PDB file of C-alpha atoms in Angstrom:
ATOM      1  CA  ASN D   1       0.003   0.060   0.002  1.00  0.00           C
ATOM      2  CA  SER D   2       2.657   2.531  -1.043  1.00  0.00           C
ATOM      3  CA  ARG D   3       3.310   4.689  -4.121  1.00  0.00           C
ATOM      4  CA  ARG D   4       4.617   3.037  -7.325  1.00  0.00           C
ATOM      5  CA  ALA D   5       4.568  -0.537  -5.811  1.00  0.00           C
ATOM      6  CA  THR D   6       4.778  -3.240  -8.468  1.00  0.00           C
ATOM      7  CA  LEU D   7       3.477  -6.798  -8.702  1.00  0.00           C
ATOM      8  CA  GLU D   8       4.542  -8.752 -11.808  1.00  0.00           C
ATOM      9  CA  HIS D   9       4.812 -12.268 -13.270  1.00  0.00           C
ATOM     10  CA  ILE D  10       2.922 -14.116 -10.511  1.00  0.00           C
ATOM     11  CA  ALA D  11      -0.194 -16.029  -9.733  1.00  0.00           C
ATOM     12  CA  VAL D  12      -2.218 -14.732  -6.757  1.00  0.00           C
ATOM     13  CA  ILE D  13      -4.897 -17.125  -5.366  1.00  0.00           C
ATOM     14  CA  GLY D  14      -7.332 -15.581  -2.932  1.00  0.00           C
ATOM     15  CA  PHE D  15      -9.412 -17.350  -0.285  1.00  0.00           C
ATOM     16  CA  ASP D  16     -11.486 -20.009  -2.109  1.00  0.00           C
ATOM     17  CA  SER D  17     -14.628 -19.908   0.019  1.00  0.00           C
ATOM     18  CA  LEU D  18     -18.150 -18.521  -0.024  1.00  0.00           C
ATOM     19  CA  THR D  19     -17.229 -16.690   3.191  1.00  0.00           C
ATOM     20  CA  ALA D  20     -14.258 -14.851   1.650  1.00  0.00           C
ATOM     21  CA  THR D  21     -13.989 -11.231   3.064  1.00  0.00           C
ATOM     22  CA  GLN D  22     -10.733 -10.065   1.565  1.00  0.00           C
ATOM     23  CA  PRO D  23      -9.669  -9.590  -2.036  1.00  0.00           C
ATOM     24  CA  ALA D  24      -6.938 -11.613  -3.681  1.00  0.00           C
ATOM     25  CA  ILE D  25      -5.086  -8.382  -4.549  1.00  0.00           C
ATOM     26  CA  LYS D  26      -5.732  -5.037  -2.866  1.00  0.00           C
ATOM     27  CA  LEU D  27      -4.416  -1.693  -4.097  1.00  0.00           C
ATOM     28  CA  GLY D  28      -4.963   0.429  -0.919  1.00  0.00           C
ATOM     29  CA  SER D  29      -5.621   4.120  -0.962  1.00  0.00           C
ATOM     30  CA  SER D  30      -1.894   5.003  -0.753  1.00  0.00           C
ATOM     31  CA  CYS D  31      -0.966   2.719  -3.611  1.00  0.00           C
ATOM     32  CA  THR D  32      -0.932   5.422  -6.258  1.00  0.00           C
ATOM     33  CA  GLU D  33       0.905   4.890  -9.610  1.00  0.00           C
ATOM     34  CA  CYS D  34       1.142   1.239  -8.804  1.00  0.00           C
ATOM     35  CA  LEU D  35       1.593  -1.507 -11.532  1.00  0.00           C
ATOM     36  CA  LEU D  36       0.013  -4.938 -11.883  1.00  0.00           C
ATOM     37  CA  PHE D  37       1.580  -6.662 -14.868  1.00  0.00           C
ATOM     38  CA  ASP D  38       1.417 -10.296 -16.194  1.00  0.00           C
ATOM     39  CA  ILE D  39      -0.730 -11.731 -13.385  1.00  0.00           C
ATOM     40  CA  TYR D  40      -3.109 -14.642 -12.980  1.00  0.00           C
ATOM     41  CA  SER D  41      -5.451 -14.152 -10.070  1.00  0.00           C
ATOM     42  CA  THR D  42      -8.654 -15.708  -8.891  1.00  0.00           C
ATOM     43  CA  PHE D  43     -10.981 -16.067  -5.817  1.00  0.00           C
ATOM     44  CA  GLY D  44     -11.372 -13.738  -2.861  1.00  0.00           C
ATOM     45  CA  SER D  45     -14.271 -11.406  -2.021  1.00  0.00           C
ATOM     46  CA  SER D  46     -13.183  -9.614  -5.240  1.00  0.00           C
ATOM     47  CA  VAL D  47     -10.091 -10.743  -7.235  1.00  0.00           C
ATOM     48  CA  ILE D  48      -8.709  -7.115  -7.386  1.00  0.00           C
ATOM     49  CA  ASP D  49      -9.799  -4.312  -5.159  1.00  0.00           C
ATOM     50  CA  ILE D  50      -8.642  -0.899  -6.167  1.00  0.00           C
ATOM     51  CA  ALA D  51      -9.000   2.091  -3.698  1.00  0.00           C
ATOM     52  CA  SER D  52      -6.298   4.349  -5.184  1.00  0.00           C
ATOM     53  CA  SER D  53      -5.631   6.229  -8.478  1.00  0.00           C
ATOM     54  CA  ASP D  54      -3.226   6.431 -11.471  1.00  0.00           C
ATOM     55  CA  ASN D  55      -2.533   2.711 -11.484  1.00  0.00           C
ATOM     56  CA  LEU D  56      -1.678   0.632 -14.559  1.00  0.00           C
ATOM     57  CA  ILE D  57      -3.132  -2.801 -14.737  1.00  0.00           C
ATOM     58  CA  GLU D  58      -1.847  -4.688 -17.858  1.00  0.00           C
ATOM     59  CA  GLU D  59      -1.867  -8.339 -19.115  1.00  0.00           C
ATOM     60  CA  VAL D  60      -3.875  -9.584 -16.139  1.00  0.00           C
ATOM     61  CA  TYR D  61      -6.365 -12.489 -16.038  1.00  0.00           C
ATOM     62  CA  ALA D  62      -8.903 -12.476 -13.134  1.00  0.00           C
ATOM     63  CA  SER D  63     -12.019 -14.462 -12.438  1.00  0.00           C
ATOM     64  CA  HIS D  64     -14.309 -16.206  -9.805  1.00  0.00           C
ATOM     65  CA  ALA D  65     -14.787 -13.776  -7.060  1.00  0.00           C
ATOM     66  CA  TYR D  66     -17.190 -14.507  -4.316  1.00  0.00           C
ATOM     67  CA  GLY D  67     -18.468 -10.967  -3.740  1.00  0.00           C
ATOM     68  CA  GLY D  68     -20.077  -8.430  -6.023  1.00  0.00           C
ATOM     69  CA  ALA D  69     -17.389  -7.972  -8.677  1.00  0.00           C
ATOM     70  CA  ILE D  70     -14.239  -9.544 -10.103  1.00  0.00           C
ATOM     71  CA  VAL D  71     -12.633  -6.033 -10.029  1.00  0.00           C
ATOM     72  CA  SER D  72     -13.995  -3.621  -7.419  1.00  0.00           C
ATOM     73  CA  ASN D  73     -12.827  -0.159  -8.471  1.00  0.00           C
ATOM     74  CA  SER D  74     -13.607   2.581  -5.932  1.00  0.00           C
ATOM     75  CA  GLY D  75     -10.397   4.662  -6.553  1.00  0.00           C
ATOM     76  CA  GLY D  76      -9.728   7.849  -8.471  1.00  0.00           C
ATOM     77  CA  GLY D  77      -9.138   6.157 -11.815  1.00  0.00           C
ATOM     78  CA  SER D  78      -6.648   3.726 -13.425  1.00  0.00           C
ATOM     79  CA  TRP D  79      -5.569   2.411 -16.821  1.00  0.00           C
ATOM     80  CA  PHE D  80      -6.449  -1.183 -17.791  1.00  0.00           C
ATOM     81  CA  ILE D  81      -4.798  -2.691 -20.865  1.00  0.00           C
ATOM     82  CA  ARG D  82      -5.310  -6.195 -22.101  1.00  0.00           C
ATOM     83  CA  VAL D  83      -7.064  -7.308 -18.939  1.00  0.00           C
ATOM     84  CA  LYS D  84      -9.209 -10.531 -19.205  1.00  0.00           C
ATOM     85  CA  LEU D  85     -12.193 -10.769 -16.812  1.00  0.00           C
ATOM     86  CA  ASP D  86     -13.535 -13.850 -18.533  1.00  0.00           C
ATOM     87  CA  GLN D  87     -15.395 -16.173 -16.216  1.00  0.00           C
ATOM     88  CA  ASP D  88     -16.855 -19.059 -18.083  1.00  0.00           C
ATOM     89  CA  TRP D  89     -20.153 -20.793 -17.290  1.00  0.00           C
ATOM     90  CA  PRO D  90     -19.662 -23.992 -15.356  1.00  0.00           C
ATOM     91  CA  THR D  91     -20.670 -26.112 -18.432  1.00  0.00           C
ATOM     92  CA  SER D  92     -18.945 -23.738 -20.818  1.00  0.00           C
ATOM     93  CA  THR D  93     -22.244 -23.165 -22.387  1.00  0.00           C
ATOM     94  CA  PRO D  94     -24.389 -20.064 -21.567  1.00  0.00           C
ATOM     95  CA  PRO D  95     -28.037 -20.747 -20.456  1.00  0.00           C
ATOM     96  CA  THR D  96     -30.832 -19.916 -22.973  1.00  0.00           C
ATOM     97  CA  GLY D  97     -34.455 -19.141 -22.697  1.00  0.00           C
ATOM     98  CA  LEU D  98     -34.327 -16.493 -19.930  1.00  0.00           C
ATOM     99  CA  ALA D  99     -36.667 -13.667 -20.495  1.00  0.00           C
ATOM    100  CA  SER D 100     -35.567 -11.169 -17.838  1.00  0.00           C
ATOM    101  CA  SER D 101     -34.404 -12.964 -14.689  1.00  0.00           C
ATOM    102  CA  VAL D 102     -33.022 -16.222 -13.422  1.00  0.00           C
ATOM    103  CA  PRO D 103     -35.783 -18.382 -11.888  1.00  0.00           C
ATOM    104  CA  ALA D 104     -35.688 -19.538  -8.327  1.00  0.00           C
ATOM    105  CA  TRP D 105     -34.872 -23.237  -7.632  1.00  0.00           C
ATOM    106  CA  ALA D 106     -37.979 -25.438  -7.369  1.00  0.00           C
ATOM    107  CA  ALA D 107     -38.356 -28.790  -5.619  1.00  0.00           C
ATOM    108  CA  THR D 108     -39.115 -32.026  -7.512  1.00  0.00           C
ATOM    109  CA  THR D 109     -38.603 -30.280 -10.937  1.00  0.00           C
ATOM    110  CA  ALA D 110     -36.926 -31.726 -13.995  1.00  0.00           C
ATOM    111  CA  TYR D 111     -33.858 -29.621 -15.031  1.00  0.00           C
ATOM    112  CA  SER D 112     -31.898 -30.052 -18.184  1.00  0.00           C
ATOM    113  CA  LEU D 113     -28.239 -29.388 -18.915  1.00  0.00           C
ATOM    114  CA  ASN D 114     -27.134 -25.664 -18.846  1.00  0.00           C
ATOM    115  CA  GLN D 115     -30.331 -24.399 -16.995  1.00  0.00           C
ATOM    116  CA  VAL D 116     -29.732 -21.898 -14.327  1.00  0.00           C
ATOM    117  CA  VAL D 117     -31.589 -21.187 -10.946  1.00  0.00           C
ATOM    118  CA  THR D 118     -31.086 -18.898  -7.920  1.00  0.00           C
ATOM    119  CA  VAL D 119     -30.547 -20.415  -4.543  1.00  0.00           C
ATOM    120  CA  GLY D 120     -30.245 -17.719  -1.910  1.00  0.00           C
ATOM    121  CA  SER D 121     -27.959 -15.042  -3.205  1.00  0.00           C
ATOM    122  CA  TYR D 122     -26.258 -17.273  -5.839  1.00  0.00           C
ATOM    123  CA  ILE D 123     -26.932 -18.640  -9.346  1.00  0.00           C
ATOM    124  CA  LEU D 124     -26.206 -22.203 -10.033  1.00  0.00           C
ATOM    125  CA  GLN D 125     -25.995 -23.925 -13.461  1.00  0.00           C
ATOM    126  CA  CYS D 126     -27.092 -27.566 -14.034  1.00  0.00           C
ATOM    127  CA  ASN D 127     -24.154 -29.787 -15.198  1.00  0.00           C
ATOM    128  CA  GLN D 128     -26.094 -33.022 -15.020  1.00  0.00           C
ATOM    129  CA  ALA D 129     -29.785 -33.226 -16.030  1.00  0.00           C
ATOM    130  CA  GLY D 130     -32.218 -34.719 -13.623  1.00  0.00           C
ATOM    131  CA  THR D 131     -34.959 -34.002 -11.150  1.00  0.00           C
ATOM    132  CA  SER D 132     -34.352 -31.743  -8.138  1.00  0.00           C
ATOM    133  CA  GLY D 133     -34.839 -33.075  -4.597  1.00  0.00           C
ATOM    134  CA  GLY D 134     -37.397 -31.969  -2.053  1.00  0.00           C
ATOM    135  CA  SER D 135     -35.290 -29.212  -0.358  1.00  0.00           C
ATOM    136  CA  ALA D 136     -32.971 -26.664  -1.887  1.00  0.00           C
ATOM    137  CA  PRO D 137     -29.365 -27.687  -2.321  1.00  0.00           C
ATOM    138  CA  THR D 138     -26.577 -26.232  -0.165  1.00  0.00           C
ATOM    139  CA  VAL D 139     -24.362 -23.914  -2.272  1.00  0.00           C
ATOM    140  CA  ALA D 140     -20.790 -24.807  -2.488  1.00  0.00           C
ATOM    141  CA  LYS D 141     -17.669 -23.039  -3.666  1.00  0.00           C
ATOM    142  CA  TYR D 142     -16.733 -22.761  -7.466  1.00  0.00           C
ATOM    143  CA  PHE D 143     -15.887 -25.969  -9.343  1.00  0.00           C
ATOM    144  CA  THR D 144     -17.720 -28.162  -6.743  1.00  0.00           C
ATOM    145  CA  ASN D 145     -20.457 -30.501  -7.753  1.00  0.00           C
ATOM    146  CA  ILE D 146     -23.712 -30.012  -5.821  1.00  0.00           C
ATOM    147  CA  THR D 147     -25.964 -33.052  -5.748  1.00  0.00           C
ATOM    148  CA  ASP D 148     -29.705 -32.361  -5.887  1.00  0.00           C
ATOM    149  CA  GLY D 149     -31.886 -35.402  -6.239  1.00  0.00           C
ATOM    150  CA  THR D 150     -30.790 -36.846  -9.588  1.00  0.00           C
ATOM    151  CA  ALA D 151     -29.741 -33.431 -10.842  1.00  0.00           C
ATOM    152  CA  ARG D 152     -26.359 -31.826 -10.272  1.00  0.00           C
ATOM    153  CA  TRP D 153     -25.247 -28.222 -10.203  1.00  0.00           C
ATOM    154  CA  GLN D 154     -22.157 -25.907  -9.806  1.00  0.00           C
ATOM    155  CA  LEU D 155     -21.930 -22.342  -8.662  1.00  0.00           C
ATOM    156  CA  ALA D 156     -21.936 -19.979 -11.676  1.00  0.00           C
ATOM    157  CA  LEU D 157     -21.833 -16.524  -9.981  1.00  0.00           C
ATOM    158  CA  PRO D 158     -23.385 -14.502  -7.030  1.00  0.00           C
ATOM    159  CA  SER D 159     -26.701 -13.110  -8.153  1.00  0.00           C
ATOM    160  CA  THR D 160     -25.348  -9.539  -8.013  1.00  0.00           C
ATOM    161  CA  TYR D 161     -22.089  -9.717  -9.873  1.00  0.00           C
ATOM    162  CA  TYR D 162     -20.096  -7.584 -12.303  1.00  0.00           C
ATOM    163  CA  GLY D 163     -16.914  -7.999 -14.264  1.00  0.00           C
ATOM    164  CA  MET D 164     -15.914  -4.474 -13.021  1.00  0.00           C
ATOM    165  CA  LEU D 165     -17.717  -2.273 -10.614  1.00  0.00           C
ATOM    166  CA  ILE D 166     -16.672   1.391 -10.963  1.00  0.00           C
ATOM    167  CA  SER D 167     -17.802   3.121  -7.822  1.00  0.00           C
ATOM    168  CA  GLY D 168     -15.256   5.914  -7.425  1.00  0.00           C
ATOM    169  CA  ALA D 169     -16.917   9.365  -7.466  1.00  0.00           C
ATOM    170  CA  GLY D 170     -15.037  11.763  -9.702  1.00  0.00           C
ATOM    171  CA  SER D 171     -12.858   9.053 -11.077  1.00  0.00           C
ATOM    172  CA  GLN D 172     -11.276   8.794 -14.661  1.00  0.00           C
ATOM    173  CA  ASN D 173     -10.863   5.231 -15.910  1.00  0.00           C
ATOM    174  CA  THR D 174      -9.548   4.042 -19.302  1.00  0.00           C
ATOM    175  CA  LEU D 175     -10.176   0.474 -20.432  1.00  0.00           C
ATOM    176  CA  THR D 176      -8.452  -0.783 -23.654  1.00  0.00           C
ATOM    177  CA  MET D 177      -8.462  -4.169 -25.334  1.00  0.00           C
ATOM    178  CA  MET D 178     -10.358  -5.875 -22.396  1.00  0.00           C
ATOM    179  CA  ASP D 179     -12.080  -9.224 -22.539  1.00  0.00           C
ATOM    180  CA  PHE D 180     -15.453  -9.330 -20.705  1.00  0.00           C
ATOM    181  CA  THR D 181     -16.759 -12.516 -22.344  1.00  0.00           C
ATOM    182  CA  GLY D 182     -18.290 -14.495 -19.466  1.00  0.00           C
ATOM    183  CA  VAL D 183     -20.378 -14.646 -16.386  1.00  0.00           C
ATOM    184  CA  GLY D 184     -21.715 -11.459 -14.925  1.00  0.00           C
ATOM    185  CA  VAL D 185     -25.064  -9.663 -14.600  1.00  0.00           C
ATOM    186  CA  ASP D 186     -23.419  -6.578 -16.237  1.00  0.00           C
ATOM    187  CA  ALA D 187     -19.858  -6.649 -17.592  1.00  0.00           C
ATOM    188  CA  ILE D 188     -19.213  -3.127 -16.359  1.00  0.00           C
ATOM    189  CA  SER D 189     -21.367  -1.414 -13.857  1.00  0.00           C
ATOM    190  CA  ILE D 190     -20.850   2.354 -13.263  1.00  0.00           C
ATOM    191  CA  SER D 191     -22.508   3.187  -9.965  1.00  0.00           C
ATOM    192  CA  ALA D 192     -20.877   6.484  -9.069  1.00  0.00           C
ATOM    193  CA  ALA D 193     -20.784  10.059 -10.447  1.00  0.00           C
ATOM    194  CA  VAL D 194     -17.579   9.487 -12.302  1.00  0.00           C
ATOM    195  CA  PHE D 195     -15.772  12.187 -14.264  1.00  0.00           C
ATOM    196  CA  SER D 196     -15.075   9.897 -17.224  1.00  0.00           C
ATOM    197  CA  VAL D 197     -15.035   6.219 -18.314  1.00  0.00           C
ATOM    198  CA  LYS D 198     -13.380   5.378 -21.670  1.00  0.00           C
ATOM    199  CA  VAL D 199     -13.823   1.931 -23.175  1.00  0.00           C
ATOM    200  CA  HIS D 200     -12.028   1.009 -26.436  1.00  0.00           C
ATOM    201  CA  GLN D 201     -11.408  -2.099 -28.577  1.00  0.00           C
ATOM    202  CA  SER D 202     -12.873  -4.514 -26.101  1.00  0.00           C
ATOM    203  CA  THR D 203     -15.074  -7.671 -26.305  1.00  0.00           C
ATOM    204  CA  PHE D 204     -18.376  -8.146 -24.354  1.00  0.00           C
ATOM    205  CA  GLY D 205     -20.483 -11.259 -24.325  1.00  0.00           C
ATOM    206  CA  GLN D 206     -22.484 -13.853 -22.389  1.00  0.00           C
ATOM    207  CA  TYR D 207     -23.393 -11.326 -19.633  1.00  0.00           C
ATOM    208  CA  LEU D 208     -26.899 -11.605 -18.342  1.00  0.00           C
ATOM    209  CA  SER D 209     -28.250  -8.093 -18.584  1.00  0.00           C
ATOM    210  CA  SER D 210     -25.981  -5.386 -20.055  1.00  0.00           C
ATOM    211  CA  GLY D 211     -22.430  -5.079 -21.383  1.00  0.00           C
ATOM    212  CA  ILE D 212     -22.014  -1.598 -19.901  1.00  0.00           C
ATOM    213  CA  ALA D 213     -24.556  -0.106 -17.519  1.00  0.00           C
ATOM    214  CA  THR D 214     -24.664   3.176 -15.636  1.00  0.00           C
ATOM    215  CA  THR D 215     -26.673   3.855 -12.516  1.00  0.00           C
ATOM    216  CA  GLY D 216     -24.656   6.930 -11.409  1.00  0.00           C
ATOM    217  CA  ALA D 217     -24.690  10.586 -12.516  1.00  0.00           C
ATOM    218  CA  GLY D 218     -21.443  10.765 -14.529  1.00  0.00           C
ATOM    219  CA  SER D 219     -19.943  13.460 -16.726  1.00  0.00           C
ATOM    220  CA  ALA D 220     -18.321  11.731 -19.724  1.00  0.00           C
ATOM    221  CA  LEU D 221     -18.649   8.346 -21.298  1.00  0.00           C
ATOM    222  CA  LEU D 222     -16.743   7.389 -24.433  1.00  0.00           C
ATOM    223  CA  ILE D 223     -17.340   3.959 -25.842  1.00  0.00           C
ATOM    224  CA  SER D 224     -15.706   3.237 -29.214  1.00  0.00           C
ATOM    225  CA  ASP D 225     -14.658   0.392 -31.478  1.00  0.00           C
ATOM    226  CA  ASN D 226     -15.911  -2.468 -29.142  1.00  0.00           C
ATOM    227  CA  GLU D 227     -17.647  -5.805 -29.968  1.00  0.00           C
ATOM    228  CA  PHE D 228     -20.735  -6.585 -28.182  1.00  0.00           C
ATOM    229  CA  ILE D 229     -21.650 -10.212 -29.122  1.00  0.00           C
ATOM    230  CA  GLY D 230     -24.904 -10.448 -27.157  1.00  0.00           C
ATOM    231  CA  GLY D 231     -26.331 -10.905 -23.717  1.00  0.00           C
ATOM    232  CA  ILE D 232     -28.453 -13.695 -22.378  1.00  0.00           C
ATOM    233  CA  TYR D 233     -31.754 -12.022 -21.370  1.00  0.00           C
ATOM    234  CA  THR D 234     -34.085 -11.973 -24.293  1.00  0.00           C
ATOM    235  CA  SER D 235     -36.565  -9.391 -23.276  1.00  0.00           C
ATOM    236  CA  THR D 236     -34.587  -6.874 -21.079  1.00  0.00           C
ATOM    237  CA  GLY D 237     -30.968  -5.665 -20.991  1.00  0.00           C
ATOM    238  CA  SER D 238     -28.837  -4.134 -23.668  1.00  0.00           C
ATOM    239  CA  GLY D 239     -25.354  -3.884 -25.022  1.00  0.00           C
ATOM    240  CA  ILE D 240     -24.991  -0.328 -23.524  1.00  0.00           C
ATOM    241  CA  ASN D 241     -27.495   0.808 -20.943  1.00  0.00           C
ATOM    242  CA  ILE D 242     -27.138   4.499 -20.016  1.00  0.00           C
ATOM    243  CA  GLY D 243     -29.421   4.996 -16.979  1.00  0.00           C
ATOM    244  CA  SER D 244     -31.802   7.834 -16.372  1.00  0.00           C
ATOM    245  CA  THR D 245     -29.570   9.328 -13.671  1.00  0.00           C
ATOM    246  CA  TRP D 246     -26.724   9.884 -16.022  1.00  0.00           C
ATOM    247  CA  LEU D 247     -26.246  13.735 -16.353  1.00  0.00           C
ATOM    248  CA  GLY D 248     -23.299  14.098 -18.642  1.00  0.00           C
ATOM    249  CA  HIS D 249     -22.239  13.412 -22.181  1.00  0.00           C
ATOM    250  CA  ALA D 250     -21.969  10.063 -23.961  1.00  0.00           C
ATOM    251  CA  LEU D 251     -20.075   9.473 -27.266  1.00  0.00           C
ATOM    252  CA  ILE D 252     -20.744   5.937 -28.657  1.00  0.00           C
ATOM    253  CA  LYS D 253     -19.121   5.182 -32.026  1.00  0.00           C
ATOM    254  CA  GLY D 254     -17.776   2.380 -34.206  1.00  0.00           C
ATOM    255  CA  ASN D 255     -19.117  -0.426 -32.035  1.00  0.00           C
ATOM    256  CA  PHE D 256     -20.161  -3.859 -33.482  1.00  0.00           C
ATOM    257  CA  MET D 257     -23.343  -5.275 -31.993  1.00  0.00           C
ATOM    258  CA  ALA D 258     -24.814  -8.734 -32.605  1.00  0.00           C
ATOM    259  CA  GLY D 259     -26.647 -11.371 -30.805  1.00  0.00           C
ATOM    260  CA  ASN D 260     -29.583 -11.111 -28.580  1.00  0.00           C
ATOM    261  CA  PHE D 261     -30.472  -7.458 -29.261  1.00  0.00           C
ATOM    262  CA  TRP D 262     -33.692  -8.188 -31.084  1.00  0.00           C
ATOM    263  CA  GLY D 263     -36.196  -8.800 -28.316  1.00  0.00           C
ATOM    264  CA  THR D 264     -39.140  -6.486 -27.717  1.00  0.00           C
ATOM    265  CA  SER D 265     -37.477  -4.751 -24.730  1.00  0.00           C
ATOM    266  CA  GLN D 266     -33.821  -5.277 -25.580  1.00  0.00           C
ATOM    267  CA  TYR D 267     -31.588  -2.949 -27.400  1.00  0.00           C
ATOM    268  CA  GLY D 268     -28.114  -2.414 -28.562  1.00  0.00           C
ATOM    269  CA  VAL D 269     -28.000   0.975 -26.900  1.00  0.00           C
ATOM    270  CA  VAL D 270     -30.590   2.461 -24.529  1.00  0.00           C
TER     271      VAL D 270
END
């Protein structure tokens, strides 16, 4: 937690438990101008927690957090280059047929491969078709089979979960050549009154609701030359969802959008 600290060429494995309370990697408030380079990291409450500013995060792979986001970014702004926040579904196949939410688990119900359900505050995916038991299964950590009658599940993600949560008021973040293909409600959630977020030449796909979603009152949003290859919800959600609380400017140009953007209430940009 000091200025210009560096972490390079290493694997960092956080606490692999549903009860994880600490991130695998934390850039504290005094860790300004710090560098994360060539890192593989997974697990923890978040995989990377950033509370400082002017950091460079490059060539990093991060996935499978137990809290609300793979990267929790509450600092004053950082640069992200070639960062992969790509958390695959347990069966490697996204679920289909979801209108606007993940259904709750039900007793003595036939489930097919790849279906998803909520149990408590988690989403499970069926990795063996069968009929559920009489009571809800106990959620277990990632990559652990959960037996439920003749069906079987694995943990996919917490029910509120983002690739990156940007919550630093007044922050300036730049994201370039990112990979957000994988599990998440929204790939990027901007919840604060940020000064600016710039996203370039990145890939988004297999998220449940939106590729990029804002719920804060920010000033400037620049989204250019990205690829949005579709979300999972067929009647809600969007590639880019600029919420009604956004008070600033947004420049969206040169993006490619394909996939599930044709539903009655789903859009490429909204």
